[in-house]
Short mmCIF file of N, CA and C in Angstrom, two decimals:
data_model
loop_
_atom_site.label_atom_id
_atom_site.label_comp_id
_atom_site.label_asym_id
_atom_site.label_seq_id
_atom_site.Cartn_x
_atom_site.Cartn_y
_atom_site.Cartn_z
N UNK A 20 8.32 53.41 -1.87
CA UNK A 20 9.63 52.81 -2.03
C UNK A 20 10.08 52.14 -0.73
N UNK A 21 9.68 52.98 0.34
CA UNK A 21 10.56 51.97 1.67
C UNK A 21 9.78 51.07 2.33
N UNK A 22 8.42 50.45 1.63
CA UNK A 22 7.67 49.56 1.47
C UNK A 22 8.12 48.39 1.05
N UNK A 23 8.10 48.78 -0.43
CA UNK A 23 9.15 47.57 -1.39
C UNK A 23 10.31 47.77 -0.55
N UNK A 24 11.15 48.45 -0.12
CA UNK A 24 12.41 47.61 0.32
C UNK A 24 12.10 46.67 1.33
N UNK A 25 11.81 47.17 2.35
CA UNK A 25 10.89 46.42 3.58
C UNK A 25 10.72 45.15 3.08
N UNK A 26 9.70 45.02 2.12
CA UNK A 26 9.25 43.79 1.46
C UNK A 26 10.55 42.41 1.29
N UNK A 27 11.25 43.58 0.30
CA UNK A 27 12.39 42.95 -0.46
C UNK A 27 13.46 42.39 1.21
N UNK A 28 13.50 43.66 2.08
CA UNK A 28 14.40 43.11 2.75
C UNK A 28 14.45 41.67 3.31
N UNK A 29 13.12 41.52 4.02
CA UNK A 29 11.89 40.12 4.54
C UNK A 29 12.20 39.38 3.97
N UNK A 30 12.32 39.49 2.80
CA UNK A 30 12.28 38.13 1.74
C UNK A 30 14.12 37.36 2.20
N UNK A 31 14.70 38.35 1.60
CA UNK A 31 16.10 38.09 1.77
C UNK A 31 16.56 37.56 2.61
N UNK A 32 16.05 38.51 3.69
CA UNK A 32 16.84 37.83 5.13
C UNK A 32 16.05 36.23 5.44
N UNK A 33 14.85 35.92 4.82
CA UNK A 33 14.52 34.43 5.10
C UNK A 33 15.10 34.09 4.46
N UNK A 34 15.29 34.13 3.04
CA UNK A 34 16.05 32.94 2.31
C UNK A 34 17.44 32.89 2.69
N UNK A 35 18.20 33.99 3.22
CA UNK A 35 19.74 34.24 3.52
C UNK A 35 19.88 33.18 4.56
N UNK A 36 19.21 33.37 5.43
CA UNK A 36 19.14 33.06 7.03
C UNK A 36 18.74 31.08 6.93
N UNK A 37 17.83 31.02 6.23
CA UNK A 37 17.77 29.28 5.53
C UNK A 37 18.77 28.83 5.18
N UNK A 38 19.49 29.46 3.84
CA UNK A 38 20.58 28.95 3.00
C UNK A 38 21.64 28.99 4.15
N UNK A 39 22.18 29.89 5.18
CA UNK A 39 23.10 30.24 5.59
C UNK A 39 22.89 29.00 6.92
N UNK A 40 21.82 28.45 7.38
CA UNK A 40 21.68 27.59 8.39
C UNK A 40 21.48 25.77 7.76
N UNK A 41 21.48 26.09 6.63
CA UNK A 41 21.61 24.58 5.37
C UNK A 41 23.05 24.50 5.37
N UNK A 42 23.87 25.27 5.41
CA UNK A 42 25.24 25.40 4.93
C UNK A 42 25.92 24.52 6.04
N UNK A 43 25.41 25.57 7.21
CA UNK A 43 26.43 25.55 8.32
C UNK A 43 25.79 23.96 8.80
N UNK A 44 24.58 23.66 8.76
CA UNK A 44 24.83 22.45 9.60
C UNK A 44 23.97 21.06 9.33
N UNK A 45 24.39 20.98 7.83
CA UNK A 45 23.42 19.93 6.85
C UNK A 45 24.67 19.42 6.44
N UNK A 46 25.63 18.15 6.70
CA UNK A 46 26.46 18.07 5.99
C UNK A 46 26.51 18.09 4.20
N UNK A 47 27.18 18.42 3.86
CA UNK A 47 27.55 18.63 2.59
C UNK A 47 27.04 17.77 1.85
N UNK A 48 27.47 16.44 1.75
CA UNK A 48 26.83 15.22 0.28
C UNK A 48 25.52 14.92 1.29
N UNK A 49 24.59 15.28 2.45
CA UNK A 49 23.23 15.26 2.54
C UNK A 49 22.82 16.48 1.35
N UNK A 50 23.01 17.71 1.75
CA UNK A 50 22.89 18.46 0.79
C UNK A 50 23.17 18.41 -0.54
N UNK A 51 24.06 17.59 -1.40
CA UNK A 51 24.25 17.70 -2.58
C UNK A 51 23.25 16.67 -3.11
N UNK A 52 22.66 15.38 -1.73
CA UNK A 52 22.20 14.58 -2.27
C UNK A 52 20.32 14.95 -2.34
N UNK A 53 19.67 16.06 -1.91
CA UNK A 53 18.68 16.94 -2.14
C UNK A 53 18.04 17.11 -3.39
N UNK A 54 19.10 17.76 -4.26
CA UNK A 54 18.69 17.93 -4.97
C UNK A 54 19.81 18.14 -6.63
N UNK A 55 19.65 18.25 -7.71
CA UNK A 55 20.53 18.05 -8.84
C UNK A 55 21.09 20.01 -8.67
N UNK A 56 20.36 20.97 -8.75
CA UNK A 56 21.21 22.39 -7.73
C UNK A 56 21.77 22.19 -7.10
N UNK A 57 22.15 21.64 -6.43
CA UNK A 57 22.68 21.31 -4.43
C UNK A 57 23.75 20.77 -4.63
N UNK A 58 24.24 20.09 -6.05
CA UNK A 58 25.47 19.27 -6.10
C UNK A 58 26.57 20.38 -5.97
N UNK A 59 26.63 21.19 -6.22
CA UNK A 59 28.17 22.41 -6.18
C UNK A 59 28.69 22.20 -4.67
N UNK A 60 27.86 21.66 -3.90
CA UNK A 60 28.25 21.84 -2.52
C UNK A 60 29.38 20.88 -2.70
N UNK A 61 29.65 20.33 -3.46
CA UNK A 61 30.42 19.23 -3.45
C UNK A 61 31.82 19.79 -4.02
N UNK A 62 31.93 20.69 -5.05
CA UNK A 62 33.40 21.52 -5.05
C UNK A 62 33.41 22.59 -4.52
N UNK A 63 33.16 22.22 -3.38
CA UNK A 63 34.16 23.03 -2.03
C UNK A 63 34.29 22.44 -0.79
N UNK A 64 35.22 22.70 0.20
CA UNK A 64 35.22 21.72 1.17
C UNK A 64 34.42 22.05 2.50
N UNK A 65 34.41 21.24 3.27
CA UNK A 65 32.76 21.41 4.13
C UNK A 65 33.56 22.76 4.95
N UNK A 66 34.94 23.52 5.69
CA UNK A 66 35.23 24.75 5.96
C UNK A 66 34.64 25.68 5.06
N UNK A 67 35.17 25.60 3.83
CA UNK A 67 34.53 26.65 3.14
C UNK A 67 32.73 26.57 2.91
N UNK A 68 32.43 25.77 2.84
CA UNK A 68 30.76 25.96 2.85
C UNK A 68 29.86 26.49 3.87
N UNK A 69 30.39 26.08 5.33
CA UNK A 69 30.35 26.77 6.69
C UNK A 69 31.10 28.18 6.65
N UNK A 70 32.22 28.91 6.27
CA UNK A 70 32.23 29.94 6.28
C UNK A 70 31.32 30.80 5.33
N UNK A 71 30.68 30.18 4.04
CA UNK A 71 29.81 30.67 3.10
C UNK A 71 28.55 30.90 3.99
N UNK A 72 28.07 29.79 4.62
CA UNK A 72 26.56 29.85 5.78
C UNK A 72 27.00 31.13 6.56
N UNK A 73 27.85 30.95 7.28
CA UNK A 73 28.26 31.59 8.27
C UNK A 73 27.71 33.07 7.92
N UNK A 74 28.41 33.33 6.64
CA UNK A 74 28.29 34.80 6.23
C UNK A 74 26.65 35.28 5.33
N UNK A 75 25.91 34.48 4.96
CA UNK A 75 25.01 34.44 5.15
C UNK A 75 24.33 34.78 5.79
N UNK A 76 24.30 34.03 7.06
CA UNK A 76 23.38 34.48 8.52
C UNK A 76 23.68 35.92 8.83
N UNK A 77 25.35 36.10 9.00
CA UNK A 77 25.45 37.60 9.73
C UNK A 77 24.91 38.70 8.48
N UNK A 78 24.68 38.35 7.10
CA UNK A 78 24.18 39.28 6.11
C UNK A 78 22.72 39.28 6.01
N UNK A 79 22.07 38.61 6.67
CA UNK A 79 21.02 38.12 7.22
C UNK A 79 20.50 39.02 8.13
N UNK A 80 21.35 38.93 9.50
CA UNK A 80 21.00 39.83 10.31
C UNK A 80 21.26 41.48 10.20
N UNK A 81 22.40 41.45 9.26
CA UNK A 81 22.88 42.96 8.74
C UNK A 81 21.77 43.46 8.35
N UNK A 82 21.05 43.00 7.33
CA UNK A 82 19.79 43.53 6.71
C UNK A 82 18.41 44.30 7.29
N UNK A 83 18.45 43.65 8.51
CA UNK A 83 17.19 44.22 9.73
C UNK A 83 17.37 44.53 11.11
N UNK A 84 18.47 43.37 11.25
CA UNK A 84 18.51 44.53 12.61
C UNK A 84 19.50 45.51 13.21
N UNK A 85 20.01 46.18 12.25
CA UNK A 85 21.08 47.85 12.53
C UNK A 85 19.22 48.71 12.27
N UNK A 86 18.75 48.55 11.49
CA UNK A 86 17.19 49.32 11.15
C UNK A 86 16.16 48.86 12.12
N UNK A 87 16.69 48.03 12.95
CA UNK A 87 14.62 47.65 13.40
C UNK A 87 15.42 48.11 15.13
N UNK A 88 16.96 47.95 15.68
CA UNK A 88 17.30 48.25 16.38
C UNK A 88 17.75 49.89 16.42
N UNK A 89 18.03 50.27 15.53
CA UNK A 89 17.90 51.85 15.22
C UNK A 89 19.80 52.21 15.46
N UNK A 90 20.07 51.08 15.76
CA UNK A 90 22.23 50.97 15.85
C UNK A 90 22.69 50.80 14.15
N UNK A 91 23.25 52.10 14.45
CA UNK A 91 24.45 52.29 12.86
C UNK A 91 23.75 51.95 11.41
N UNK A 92 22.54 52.00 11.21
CA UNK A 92 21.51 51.60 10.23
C UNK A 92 22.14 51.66 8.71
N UNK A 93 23.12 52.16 8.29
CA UNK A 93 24.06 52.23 7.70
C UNK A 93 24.74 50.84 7.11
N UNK A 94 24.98 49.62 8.16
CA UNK A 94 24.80 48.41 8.05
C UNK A 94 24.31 47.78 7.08
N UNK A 95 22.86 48.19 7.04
CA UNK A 95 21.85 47.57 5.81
C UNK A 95 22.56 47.55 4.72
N UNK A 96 22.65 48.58 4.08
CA UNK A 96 23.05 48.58 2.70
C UNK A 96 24.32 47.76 2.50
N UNK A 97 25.37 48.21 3.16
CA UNK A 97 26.53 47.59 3.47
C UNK A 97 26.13 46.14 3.16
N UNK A 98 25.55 45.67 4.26
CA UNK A 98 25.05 44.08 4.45
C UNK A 98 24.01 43.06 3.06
N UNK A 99 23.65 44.11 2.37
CA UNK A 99 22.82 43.89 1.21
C UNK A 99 24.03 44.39 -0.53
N UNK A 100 25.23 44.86 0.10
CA UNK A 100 26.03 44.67 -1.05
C UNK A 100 26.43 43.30 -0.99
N UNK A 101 27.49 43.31 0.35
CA UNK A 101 28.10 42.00 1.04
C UNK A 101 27.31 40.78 0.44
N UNK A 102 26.20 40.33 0.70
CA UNK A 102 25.30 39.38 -0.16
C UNK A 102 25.33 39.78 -1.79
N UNK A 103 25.21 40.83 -2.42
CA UNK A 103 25.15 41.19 -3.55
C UNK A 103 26.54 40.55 -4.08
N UNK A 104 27.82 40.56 -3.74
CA UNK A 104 28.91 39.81 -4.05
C UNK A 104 28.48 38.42 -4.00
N UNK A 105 28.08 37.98 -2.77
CA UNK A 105 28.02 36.38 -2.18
C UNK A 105 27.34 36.06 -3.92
N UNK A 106 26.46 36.27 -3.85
CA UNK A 106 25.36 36.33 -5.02
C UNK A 106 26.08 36.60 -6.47
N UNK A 107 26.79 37.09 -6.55
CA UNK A 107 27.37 37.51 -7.95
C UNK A 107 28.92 36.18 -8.22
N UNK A 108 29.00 35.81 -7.14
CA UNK A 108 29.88 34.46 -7.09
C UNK A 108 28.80 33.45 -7.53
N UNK A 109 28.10 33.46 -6.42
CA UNK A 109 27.17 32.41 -7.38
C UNK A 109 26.68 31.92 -8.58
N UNK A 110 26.31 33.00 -9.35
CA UNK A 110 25.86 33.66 -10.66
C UNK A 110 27.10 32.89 -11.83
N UNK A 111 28.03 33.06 -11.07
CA UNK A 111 29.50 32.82 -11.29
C UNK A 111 30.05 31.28 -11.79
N UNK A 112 29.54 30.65 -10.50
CA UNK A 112 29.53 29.40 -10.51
C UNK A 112 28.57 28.62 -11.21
N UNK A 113 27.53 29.07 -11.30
CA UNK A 113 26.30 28.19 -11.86
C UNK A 113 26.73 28.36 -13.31
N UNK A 114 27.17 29.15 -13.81
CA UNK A 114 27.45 29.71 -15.53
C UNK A 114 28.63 28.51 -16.13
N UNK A 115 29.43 28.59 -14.89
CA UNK A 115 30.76 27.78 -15.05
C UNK A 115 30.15 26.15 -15.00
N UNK A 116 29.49 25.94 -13.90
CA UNK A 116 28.85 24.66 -13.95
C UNK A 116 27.74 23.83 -15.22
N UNK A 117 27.40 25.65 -15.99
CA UNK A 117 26.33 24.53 -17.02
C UNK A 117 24.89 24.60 -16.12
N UNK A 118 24.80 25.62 -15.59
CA UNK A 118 23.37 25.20 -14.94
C UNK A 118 22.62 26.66 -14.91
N UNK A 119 22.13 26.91 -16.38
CA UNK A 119 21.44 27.95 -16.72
C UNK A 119 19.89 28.54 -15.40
N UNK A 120 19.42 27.41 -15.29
CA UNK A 120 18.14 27.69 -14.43
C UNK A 120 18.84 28.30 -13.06
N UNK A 121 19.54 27.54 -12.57
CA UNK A 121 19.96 28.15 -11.61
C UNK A 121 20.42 29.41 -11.13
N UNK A 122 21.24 29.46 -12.48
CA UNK A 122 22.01 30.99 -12.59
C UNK A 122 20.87 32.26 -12.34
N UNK A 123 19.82 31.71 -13.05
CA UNK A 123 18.72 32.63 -13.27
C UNK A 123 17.86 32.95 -11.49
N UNK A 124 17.58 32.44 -10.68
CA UNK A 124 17.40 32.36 -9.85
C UNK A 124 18.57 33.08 -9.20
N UNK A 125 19.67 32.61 -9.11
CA UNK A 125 20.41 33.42 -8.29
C UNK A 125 21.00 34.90 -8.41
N UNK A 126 20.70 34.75 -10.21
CA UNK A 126 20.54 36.30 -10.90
C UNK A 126 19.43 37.11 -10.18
N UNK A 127 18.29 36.53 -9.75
CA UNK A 127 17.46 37.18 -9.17
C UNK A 127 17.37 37.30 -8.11
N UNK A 128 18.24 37.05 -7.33
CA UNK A 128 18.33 36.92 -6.20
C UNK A 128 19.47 38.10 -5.65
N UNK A 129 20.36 37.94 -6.58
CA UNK A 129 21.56 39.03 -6.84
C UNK A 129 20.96 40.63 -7.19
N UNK A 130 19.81 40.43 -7.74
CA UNK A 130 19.30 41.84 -8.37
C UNK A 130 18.37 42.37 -6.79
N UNK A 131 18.07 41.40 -6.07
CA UNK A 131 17.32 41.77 -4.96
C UNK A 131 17.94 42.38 -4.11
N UNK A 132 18.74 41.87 -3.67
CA UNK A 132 20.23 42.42 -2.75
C UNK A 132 20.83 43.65 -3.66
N UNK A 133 21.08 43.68 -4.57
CA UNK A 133 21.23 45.40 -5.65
C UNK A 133 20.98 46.43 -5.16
N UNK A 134 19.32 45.97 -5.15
CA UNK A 134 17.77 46.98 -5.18
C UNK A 134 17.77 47.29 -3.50
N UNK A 135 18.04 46.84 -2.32
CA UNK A 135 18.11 47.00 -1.39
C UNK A 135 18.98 47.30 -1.09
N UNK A 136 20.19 47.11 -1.60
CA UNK A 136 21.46 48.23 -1.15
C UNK A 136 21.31 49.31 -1.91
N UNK A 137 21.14 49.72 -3.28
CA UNK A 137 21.35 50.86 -3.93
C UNK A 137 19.84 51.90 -3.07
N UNK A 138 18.76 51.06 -3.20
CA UNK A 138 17.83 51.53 -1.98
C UNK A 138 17.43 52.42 -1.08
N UNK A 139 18.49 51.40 -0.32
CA UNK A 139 18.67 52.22 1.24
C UNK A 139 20.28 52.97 1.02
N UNK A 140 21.36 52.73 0.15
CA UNK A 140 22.27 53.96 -0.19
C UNK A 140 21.61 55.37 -0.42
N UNK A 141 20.88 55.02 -1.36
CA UNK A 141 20.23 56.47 -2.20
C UNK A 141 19.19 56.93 -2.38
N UNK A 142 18.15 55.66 -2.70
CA UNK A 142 17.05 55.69 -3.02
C UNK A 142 15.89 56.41 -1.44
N UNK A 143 16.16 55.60 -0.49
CA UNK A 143 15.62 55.81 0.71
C UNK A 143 16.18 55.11 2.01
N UNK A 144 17.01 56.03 2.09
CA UNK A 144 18.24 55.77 3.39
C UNK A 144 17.70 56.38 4.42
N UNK A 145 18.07 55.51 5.88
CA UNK A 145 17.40 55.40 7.31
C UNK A 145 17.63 56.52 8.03
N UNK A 146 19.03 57.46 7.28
CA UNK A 146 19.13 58.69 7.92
C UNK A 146 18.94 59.75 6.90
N UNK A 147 18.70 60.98 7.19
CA UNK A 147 18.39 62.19 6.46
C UNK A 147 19.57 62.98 6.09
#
């Protein structure tokens, strides 16, 4: 089990740490103009999309290093709900937007961040 989280965590924190550094400093209609996904960037305003990156990155870093630094490890999970919301907005938006594929992806993405907080809450937590 604290293999797969490991795994799961890796994964996360790259894609968190990408999305969260696309946000903060790709302007907005470059990004919407990417790709036919990418357009939502467009109902919200470029503050709020930078505070979305923003929180990203630090849920990013929440994820590995309170555990790989051995400070307040407790963090993790915390930091893997915190995304588990980010993620469940999303889920949110894509449903509202009409954009089934997407949703699905970010559904899975939402279930990853779950599995790594419920995880390291219960499943296999950093302290005894």
């Amino acid at each position: 089990m604290n293999t797969a989280l490991w795994i799961t965590t890796g994964l996360l924190t790259a894609v968190f740490l990408f999305s969260g550094l696309g946000k903060l400093f790709v302007p907005r209609e470059k990004m919407a103009a990417m790709t036919d996904a990418a357009r939502w960037v467009l109902d919200f305003k470029p503050g709020t999309l930078k505070a979305i990156g923003a929180l990203e990155i630090l849920g990013a870093a929440g994820l590995v290093l309170p555990a790989l630094l051995g400070i307040a490890p407790i963090l993790v999970p915390l930091a893997a709900a915190g995304l588990a919301l980010i993620m469940t907005g999303a889920v949110i938006l894509r449903v509202r937007r009409g954009e089934p594929k997407a949703a699905l992806l970010d559904g899975g993405y939402l279930a990853l961040t779950a599995f790594v907080a419920v995880g390291r809450f219960a499943l296999e937590p950093f302290t005894g």
